[in-house]
Amino acid sequence: MESYSYKNGALYAEQVPLSTLAARHGTPAFVYSRAAIEANWRAYAQAFAGRDALICYAVKANSNLAILNLMARLGSGFDIVSVGELERVLRAGGAADKVVFSGVGKHAHEIRRALEVGIKCFNVESEPELLRINEIAAQLSVTAPVSIRVNPDTDAHTHPFISTGRKEDKFGISHGQVLAAYRLAERLECVVPVGIDCHIGSQVTSLEPYIDALEKLLTLAEDLERHGIPIGHVDIGGGLGIDYHCGNLIRAGAPRSQAGSGDDTATVPDVTAFAEVLRDRVPARYHLMLEPGRSIVGNAGVLLTRVEYLKTTHTRHFAIVDASMNDLLRPSLYQAWHDIIPVTARADEREMDYDVVGPVCETGDFLGLQRPLALRPDDLLAVLSAGAYGFCMSSNYNSRPRAVELLVDDACAHVIRERETPEQLMAGEYMPEFADAMGNL
Ligand SMILES: *Cc1c(COP(=O)(O)O)cnc(C)c1O
């Protein structure tokens, strides 16, 4: 979060005051720092320097074209979960042959399109999917590169909704059935096994689950070789967690690396330590792949929102803001924590514990509960760590237009997606002309 800092009591994104962005573009607004995104991607690249490795940015974390274009310029690969994401990657200038396609429910038309553009690999999650890919590849007279997504039965110790590598989860092929799946792939004419992969979950905050999953993957890869099925690449998936508690560091004006980290921050492994685990364990004959999403964009973005009303009841102080669960769903969906900090510091005022809530008609519509803040109506707040699974999970619930997205590059701010209009909200909807004319009831 070094890209976000206070200067004379005002919160900046790089060289741009957030209050200027709010005045110019309105709120709620998602703001991203180009420098932060690029630094996060480069941290991965540097950690794997000298090693044959491909970083495939997980598009679903933030799929704005401008963000994908930043990745494409850096030479990134991409991990996609739908043909919509594939079209975005291609539009943004990404290379098709650096795309891996994950997901349990790939539709036939999605597989066809991915084969037509020549993606790097299908991460296959079931035997029926393998058969479908083979059939479509045969129709197109091509060979489909495939990898089996192994469900390693590893508990990533994250929220159950974003845990994906336990045996009861819907993802991947269970450990005991992997060999049979590769044998099937070998027998099929139009698929060729090129790798092995897994993805154990998201917001993983320790390295042990990765070590556990990796050992299982490598043992399987050796088994496969013994059975005459050599594997070219090992893809460990994404999921490295981020520090959702960096508000104090920004308020203290300390660079992240030097600030004393609290209990929560201490448990988030850095990219270098993560890379070391992979470099130490995966033999050099394997091409290494990984699919980070959140750890590249999460802390590079904030959600900028304005206080509409302050309301005090018998038991609570509410700060009713103009952003809500339709903009940032994570607090409502996962009880996720996002630090919320003032855009203009009010040093001399008394803080009170506020529930920061949105206008949506749901009690579950909150951005943060019991947050010590000194507030007045019209104040601006920054909801931190909103760059990943923020805008891309947003909806039009309550017919609220989705927020504007801004990309800050040093002293410039670019609109990378306009705020939706009421007209756009209703586009594509029709009122049928019924035979029983109105008024004839
Ligand atoms: C979501 C996802 C990722 C990215 O996870 P992050 O937690 O954002 O790093 C990577 N691979 C697959 C298959 C995914 O579904």
PDB file of C-alpha atoms in Angstrom, residues 209-399:
ATOM      1  CA  PRO A 209      -1.063 -25.834   2.812  1.00  0.00           C
ATOM      2  CA  TYR A 210       0.994 -25.078  -0.326  1.00  0.00           C
ATOM      3  CA  ILE A 211       3.794 -27.359   0.830  1.00  0.00           C
ATOM      4  CA  ASP A 212       1.277 -30.117   1.503  1.00  0.00           C
ATOM      5  CA  ALA A 213      -0.444 -29.694  -1.890  1.00  0.00           C
ATOM      6  CA  LEU A 214       2.851 -29.418  -3.742  1.00  0.00           C
ATOM      7  CA  GLU A 215       4.164 -32.652  -2.270  1.00  0.00           C
ATOM      8  CA  LYS A 216       1.043 -34.468  -3.396  1.00  0.00           C
ATOM      9  CA  LEU A 217       1.303 -32.952  -6.891  1.00  0.00           C
ATOM     10  CA  LEU A 218       4.947 -33.899  -7.260  1.00  0.00           C
ATOM     11  CA  THR A 219       4.365 -37.460  -6.059  1.00  0.00           C
ATOM     12  CA  LEU A 220       1.605 -37.795  -8.643  1.00  0.00           C
ATOM     13  CA  ALA A 221       3.820 -36.338 -11.369  1.00  0.00           C
ATOM     14  CA  GLU A 222       6.475 -38.968 -10.583  1.00  0.00           C
ATOM     15  CA  ASP A 223       3.857 -41.735 -10.608  1.00  0.00           C
ATOM     16  CA  LEU A 224       2.699 -40.520 -13.977  1.00  0.00           C
ATOM     17  CA  GLU A 225       6.199 -40.604 -15.371  1.00  0.00           C
ATOM     18  CA  ARG A 226       6.605 -44.169 -14.144  1.00  0.00           C
ATOM     19  CA  HIS A 227       3.431 -45.000 -16.064  1.00  0.00           C
ATOM     20  CA  GLY A 228       4.853 -43.451 -19.202  1.00  0.00           C
ATOM     21  CA  ILE A 229       2.933 -40.170 -18.958  1.00  0.00           C
ATOM     22  CA  PRO A 230       5.578 -37.435 -18.660  1.00  0.00           C
ATOM     23  CA  ILE A 231       4.372 -34.114 -17.322  1.00  0.00           C
ATOM     24  CA  GLY A 232       5.820 -30.827 -18.545  1.00  0.00           C
ATOM     25  CA  HIS A 233       4.544 -28.290 -16.066  1.00  0.00           C
ATOM     26  CA  VAL A 234       3.461 -27.987 -12.456  1.00  0.00           C
ATOM     27  CA  ASP A 235       0.853 -25.263 -11.757  1.00  0.00           C
ATOM     28  CA  ILE A 236       0.323 -24.516  -8.050  1.00  0.00           C
ATOM     29  CA  GLY A 237      -2.656 -22.184  -8.605  1.00  0.00           C
ATOM     30  CA  GLY A 238      -3.227 -18.901  -6.813  1.00  0.00           C
ATOM     31  CA  GLY A 239      -4.531 -17.867  -3.474  1.00  0.00           C
ATOM     32  CA  LEU A 240      -1.683 -16.193  -1.635  1.00  0.00           C
ATOM     33  CA  GLY A 241      -3.322 -13.977   0.954  1.00  0.00           C
ATOM     34  CA  ILE A 242      -2.854 -10.253   1.454  1.00  0.00           C
ATOM     35  CA  ASP A 243      -2.707  -8.002   4.509  1.00  0.00           C
ATOM     36  CA  TYR A 244      -6.195  -6.576   5.022  1.00  0.00           C
ATOM     37  CA  HIS A 245      -4.974  -4.526   7.999  1.00  0.00           C
ATOM     38  CA  CYS A 246      -2.677  -1.959   6.454  1.00  0.00           C
ATOM     39  CA  GLY A 247      -4.704   1.097   7.470  1.00  0.00           C
ATOM     40  CA  ASN A 248      -2.570   1.787  10.510  1.00  0.00           C
ATOM     41  CA  LEU A 249       0.582   1.645   8.432  1.00  0.00           C
ATOM     42  CA  ILE A 250      -0.793   4.237   6.052  1.00  0.00           C
ATOM     43  CA  ARG A 251      -1.958   6.391   8.948  1.00  0.00           C
ATOM     44  CA  ALA A 252       1.460   6.100  10.590  1.00  0.00           C
ATOM     45  CA  GLY A 253       3.128   7.049   7.305  1.00  0.00           C
ATOM     46  CA  ALA A 254       5.511   4.106   7.593  1.00  0.00           C
ATOM     47  CA  PRO A 255       6.586   2.054   4.613  1.00  0.00           C
ATOM     48  CA  ARG A 256       5.108  -1.407   4.925  1.00  0.00           C
ATOM     49  CA  SER A 257       8.386  -3.232   5.137  1.00  0.00           C
ATOM     50  CA  GLN A 258       9.641  -1.192   8.097  1.00  0.00           C
ATOM     51  CA  ALA A 259       6.507  -0.825  10.142  1.00  0.00           C
ATOM     52  CA  GLY A 260       6.047  -3.149  13.076  1.00  0.00           C
ATOM     53  CA  SER A 261       3.437  -5.563  11.853  1.00  0.00           C
ATOM     54  CA  GLY A 262       0.551  -6.648  14.028  1.00  0.00           C
ATOM     55  CA  ASP A 263      -0.564 -10.234  14.547  1.00  0.00           C
ATOM     56  CA  ASP A 264      -2.665 -10.272  11.399  1.00  0.00           C
ATOM     57  CA  THR A 265       0.011  -8.899   9.132  1.00  0.00           C
ATOM     58  CA  ALA A 266       2.708 -11.168  10.510  1.00  0.00           C
ATOM     59  CA  THR A 267       0.873 -14.223   9.213  1.00  0.00           C
ATOM     60  CA  VAL A 268       0.744 -13.181   5.555  1.00  0.00           C
ATOM     61  CA  PRO A 269       3.693 -14.799   3.785  1.00  0.00           C
ATOM     62  CA  ASP A 270       5.520 -12.656   1.274  1.00  0.00           C
ATOM     63  CA  VAL A 271       6.045 -13.578  -2.333  1.00  0.00           C
ATOM     64  CA  THR A 272       9.740 -14.334  -1.852  1.00  0.00           C
ATOM     65  CA  ALA A 273       9.022 -16.932   0.832  1.00  0.00           C
ATOM     66  CA  PHE A 274       6.286 -18.428  -1.354  1.00  0.00           C
ATOM     67  CA  ALA A 275       8.653 -18.596  -4.325  1.00  0.00           C
ATOM     68  CA  GLU A 276      11.323 -20.221  -2.188  1.00  0.00           C
ATOM     69  CA  VAL A 277       8.933 -23.042  -1.307  1.00  0.00           C
ATOM     70  CA  LEU A 278       8.347 -23.692  -5.001  1.00  0.00           C
ATOM     71  CA  ARG A 279      11.950 -23.225  -6.118  1.00  0.00           C
ATOM     72  CA  ASP A 280      13.233 -25.568  -3.414  1.00  0.00           C
ATOM     73  CA  ARG A 281      10.780 -28.353  -4.045  1.00  0.00           C
ATOM     74  CA  VAL A 282       9.863 -28.426  -7.732  1.00  0.00           C
ATOM     75  CA  PRO A 283      12.604 -30.122  -9.797  1.00  0.00           C
ATOM     76  CA  ALA A 284      14.055 -27.896 -12.526  1.00  0.00           C
ATOM     77  CA  ARG A 285      12.821 -30.200 -15.294  1.00  0.00           C
ATOM     78  CA  TYR A 286       9.292 -28.896 -14.682  1.00  0.00           C
ATOM     79  CA  HIS A 287       8.051 -25.624 -16.115  1.00  0.00           C
ATOM     80  CA  LEU A 288       6.529 -23.788 -13.130  1.00  0.00           C
ATOM     81  CA  MET A 289       3.213 -21.974 -13.258  1.00  0.00           C
ATOM     82  CA  LEU A 290       1.178 -20.001 -10.768  1.00  0.00           C
ATOM     83  CA  GLU A 291      -2.113 -18.112 -10.861  1.00  0.00           C
ATOM     84  CA  PRO A 292      -2.073 -15.164  -8.438  1.00  0.00           C
ATOM     85  CA  GLY A 293      -5.010 -12.756  -8.455  1.00  0.00           C
ATOM     86  CA  ARG A 294      -5.727 -11.081  -5.129  1.00  0.00           C
ATOM     87  CA  SER A 295      -2.045 -10.641  -4.223  1.00  0.00           C
ATOM     88  CA  ILE A 296      -1.466  -8.598  -7.400  1.00  0.00           C
ATOM     89  CA  VAL A 297      -4.433  -6.231  -7.352  1.00  0.00           C
ATOM     90  CA  GLY A 298      -5.989  -6.433  -3.870  1.00  0.00           C
ATOM     91  CA  ASN A 299      -3.940  -3.860  -2.025  1.00  0.00           C
ATOM     92  CA  ALA A 300      -3.501  -1.727  -5.137  1.00  0.00           C
ATOM     93  CA  GLY A 301      -7.112  -0.520  -4.973  1.00  0.00           C
ATOM     94  CA  VAL A 302      -9.463   1.381  -2.670  1.00  0.00           C
ATOM     95  CA  LEU A 303     -13.174   2.067  -2.741  1.00  0.00           C
ATOM     96  CA  LEU A 304     -13.803   5.752  -2.285  1.00  0.00           C
ATOM     97  CA  THR A 305     -17.112   6.621  -0.632  1.00  0.00           C
ATOM     98  CA  ARG A 306     -18.837   9.651   0.871  1.00  0.00           C
ATOM     99  CA  VAL A 307     -20.715   9.886   4.168  1.00  0.00           C
ATOM    100  CA  GLU A 308     -24.341  10.727   3.434  1.00  0.00           C
ATOM    101  CA  TYR A 309     -25.784  10.733   6.934  1.00  0.00           C
ATOM    102  CA  LEU A 310     -24.692  10.175  10.493  1.00  0.00           C
ATOM    103  CA  LYS A 311     -27.390   8.534  12.545  1.00  0.00           C
ATOM    104  CA  THR A 312     -27.364   7.594  16.191  1.00  0.00           C
ATOM    105  CA  THR A 313     -29.811   5.094  17.669  1.00  0.00           C
ATOM    106  CA  HIS A 314     -30.100   3.815  21.256  1.00  0.00           C
ATOM    107  CA  THR A 315     -27.338   1.301  20.667  1.00  0.00           C
ATOM    108  CA  ARG A 316     -25.342   2.337  17.612  1.00  0.00           C
ATOM    109  CA  HIS A 317     -23.703   5.120  15.669  1.00  0.00           C
ATOM    110  CA  PHE A 318     -24.262   4.589  11.951  1.00  0.00           C
ATOM    111  CA  ALA A 319     -22.273   6.199   9.183  1.00  0.00           C
ATOM    112  CA  ILE A 320     -24.488   5.784   6.138  1.00  0.00           C
ATOM    113  CA  VAL A 321     -22.248   6.034   3.089  1.00  0.00           C
ATOM    114  CA  ASP A 322     -22.933   6.016  -0.654  1.00  0.00           C
ATOM    115  CA  ALA A 323     -21.139   2.700  -1.305  1.00  0.00           C
ATOM    116  CA  SER A 324     -22.829  -0.548  -0.393  1.00  0.00           C
ATOM    117  CA  MET A 325     -22.807  -4.313  -0.697  1.00  0.00           C
ATOM    118  CA  ASN A 326     -23.613  -4.011  -4.390  1.00  0.00           C
ATOM    119  CA  ASP A 327     -20.235  -2.256  -4.837  1.00  0.00           C
ATOM    120  CA  LEU A 328     -18.168  -4.309  -2.383  1.00  0.00           C
ATOM    121  CA  LEU A 329     -19.787  -7.618  -1.481  1.00  0.00           C
ATOM    122  CA  ARG A 330     -16.952  -9.169   0.523  1.00  0.00           C
ATOM    123  CA  PRO A 331     -17.970  -7.921   3.992  1.00  0.00           C
ATOM    124  CA  SER A 332     -21.544  -9.161   3.513  1.00  0.00           C
ATOM    125  CA  LEU A 333     -20.637 -12.421   1.776  1.00  0.00           C
ATOM    126  CA  TYR A 334     -17.631 -13.586   3.786  1.00  0.00           C
ATOM    127  CA  GLN A 335     -17.761 -11.297   6.837  1.00  0.00           C
ATOM    128  CA  ALA A 336     -14.506 -10.054   5.354  1.00  0.00           C
ATOM    129  CA  TRP A 337     -12.579  -7.246   6.988  1.00  0.00           C
ATOM    130  CA  HIS A 338     -11.580  -4.110   5.085  1.00  0.00           C
ATOM    131  CA  ASP A 339      -9.822  -1.269   6.866  1.00  0.00           C
ATOM    132  CA  ILE A 340     -11.685   2.031   6.462  1.00  0.00           C
ATOM    133  CA  ILE A 341      -9.721   5.245   6.803  1.00  0.00           C
ATOM    134  CA  PRO A 342     -10.586   8.927   6.412  1.00  0.00           C
ATOM    135  CA  VAL A 343      -9.563  10.744   3.240  1.00  0.00           C
ATOM    136  CA  THR A 344      -9.045  13.904   5.289  1.00  0.00           C
ATOM    137  CA  ALA A 345      -7.668  13.262   8.755  1.00  0.00           C
ATOM    138  CA  ARG A 346      -9.561  14.995  11.581  1.00  0.00           C
ATOM    139  CA  ALA A 347      -6.825  14.974  14.168  1.00  0.00           C
ATOM    140  CA  ASP A 348      -8.537  17.046  16.849  1.00  0.00           C
ATOM    141  CA  GLU A 349     -11.935  15.367  16.881  1.00  0.00           C
ATOM    142  CA  ARG A 350     -13.153  12.557  19.086  1.00  0.00           C
ATOM    143  CA  GLU A 351     -13.525   9.160  17.476  1.00  0.00           C
ATOM    144  CA  MET A 352     -16.690   7.115  17.921  1.00  0.00           C
ATOM    145  CA  ASP A 353     -17.403   3.524  16.963  1.00  0.00           C
ATOM    146  CA  TYR A 354     -19.396   3.614  13.731  1.00  0.00           C
ATOM    147  CA  ASP A 355     -21.130   0.908  11.773  1.00  0.00           C
ATOM    148  CA  VAL A 356     -20.279   1.935   8.215  1.00  0.00           C
ATOM    149  CA  VAL A 357     -23.312   0.879   6.182  1.00  0.00           C
ATOM    150  CA  GLY A 358     -24.699   1.405   2.682  1.00  0.00           C
ATOM    151  CA  PRO A 359     -28.110   2.447   1.381  1.00  0.00           C
ATOM    152  CA  VAL A 360     -29.176  -1.052   0.231  1.00  0.00           C
ATOM    153  CA  CYS A 361     -32.257  -2.487   1.908  1.00  0.00           C
ATOM    154  CA  GLU A 362     -30.536  -5.384   3.659  1.00  0.00           C
ATOM    155  CA  THR A 363     -29.266  -5.528   7.222  1.00  0.00           C
ATOM    156  CA  GLY A 364     -26.287  -7.411   5.818  1.00  0.00           C
ATOM    157  CA  ASP A 365     -25.321  -4.304   3.846  1.00  0.00           C
ATOM    158  CA  PHE A 366     -22.272  -3.081   5.708  1.00  0.00           C
ATOM    159  CA  LEU A 367     -18.681  -2.257   4.825  1.00  0.00           C
ATOM    160  CA  GLY A 368     -17.377  -2.380   8.382  1.00  0.00           C
ATOM    161  CA  LEU A 369     -18.813  -2.602  11.887  1.00  0.00           C
ATOM    162  CA  GLN A 370     -17.758  -0.758  15.042  1.00  0.00           C
ATOM    163  CA  ARG A 371     -14.992   1.270  13.429  1.00  0.00           C
ATOM    164  CA  PRO A 372     -13.427   4.072  15.469  1.00  0.00           C
ATOM    165  CA  LEU A 373     -13.709   7.163  13.260  1.00  0.00           C
ATOM    166  CA  ALA A 374     -14.117  10.924  13.661  1.00  0.00           C
ATOM    167  CA  LEU A 375     -16.741  11.850  11.067  1.00  0.00           C
ATOM    168  CA  ARG A 376     -18.922  14.633   9.759  1.00  0.00           C
ATOM    169  CA  PRO A 377     -21.519  14.364   7.000  1.00  0.00           C
ATOM    170  CA  ASP A 378     -19.962  14.702   3.517  1.00  0.00           C
ATOM    171  CA  ASP A 379     -16.632  13.308   4.700  1.00  0.00           C
ATOM    172  CA  LEU A 380     -14.871  10.954   2.334  1.00  0.00           C
ATOM    173  CA  LEU A 381     -13.712   7.488   3.398  1.00  0.00           C
ATOM    174  CA  ALA A 382     -11.365   5.040   1.712  1.00  0.00           C
ATOM    175  CA  VAL A 383     -12.237   1.362   2.050  1.00  0.00           C
ATOM    176  CA  LEU A 384      -8.846  -0.283   1.650  1.00  0.00           C
ATOM    177  CA  SER A 385      -7.726  -3.465  -0.106  1.00  0.00           C
ATOM    178  CA  ALA A 386     -10.646  -3.230  -2.543  1.00  0.00           C
ATOM    179  CA  GLY A 387      -8.700  -3.909  -5.766  1.00  0.00           C
ATOM    180  CA  ALA A 388      -9.501  -7.640  -5.837  1.00  0.00           C
ATOM    181  CA  TYR A 389     -13.007  -9.160  -5.812  1.00  0.00           C
ATOM    182  CA  GLY A 390     -14.423  -5.654  -5.512  1.00  0.00           C
ATOM    183  CA  PHE A 391     -15.803  -4.198  -8.727  1.00  0.00           C
ATOM    184  CA  CYS A 392     -15.892  -7.599 -10.451  1.00  0.00           C
ATOM    185  CA  MET A 393     -18.311  -8.952  -7.814  1.00  0.00           C
ATOM    186  CA  SER A 394     -20.451  -5.826  -7.855  1.00  0.00           C
ATOM    187  CA  SER A 395     -24.081  -5.952  -8.943  1.00  0.00           C
ATOM    188  CA  ASN A 396     -27.001  -3.713  -9.803  1.00  0.00           C
ATOM    189  CA  TYR A 397     -29.033  -4.768  -6.754  1.00  0.00           C
ATOM    190  CA  ASN A 398     -31.504  -2.036  -5.753  1.00  0.00           C
ATOM    191  CA  SER A 399     -31.000  -0.728  -9.334  1.00  0.00           C
TER     192      SER A 399
END
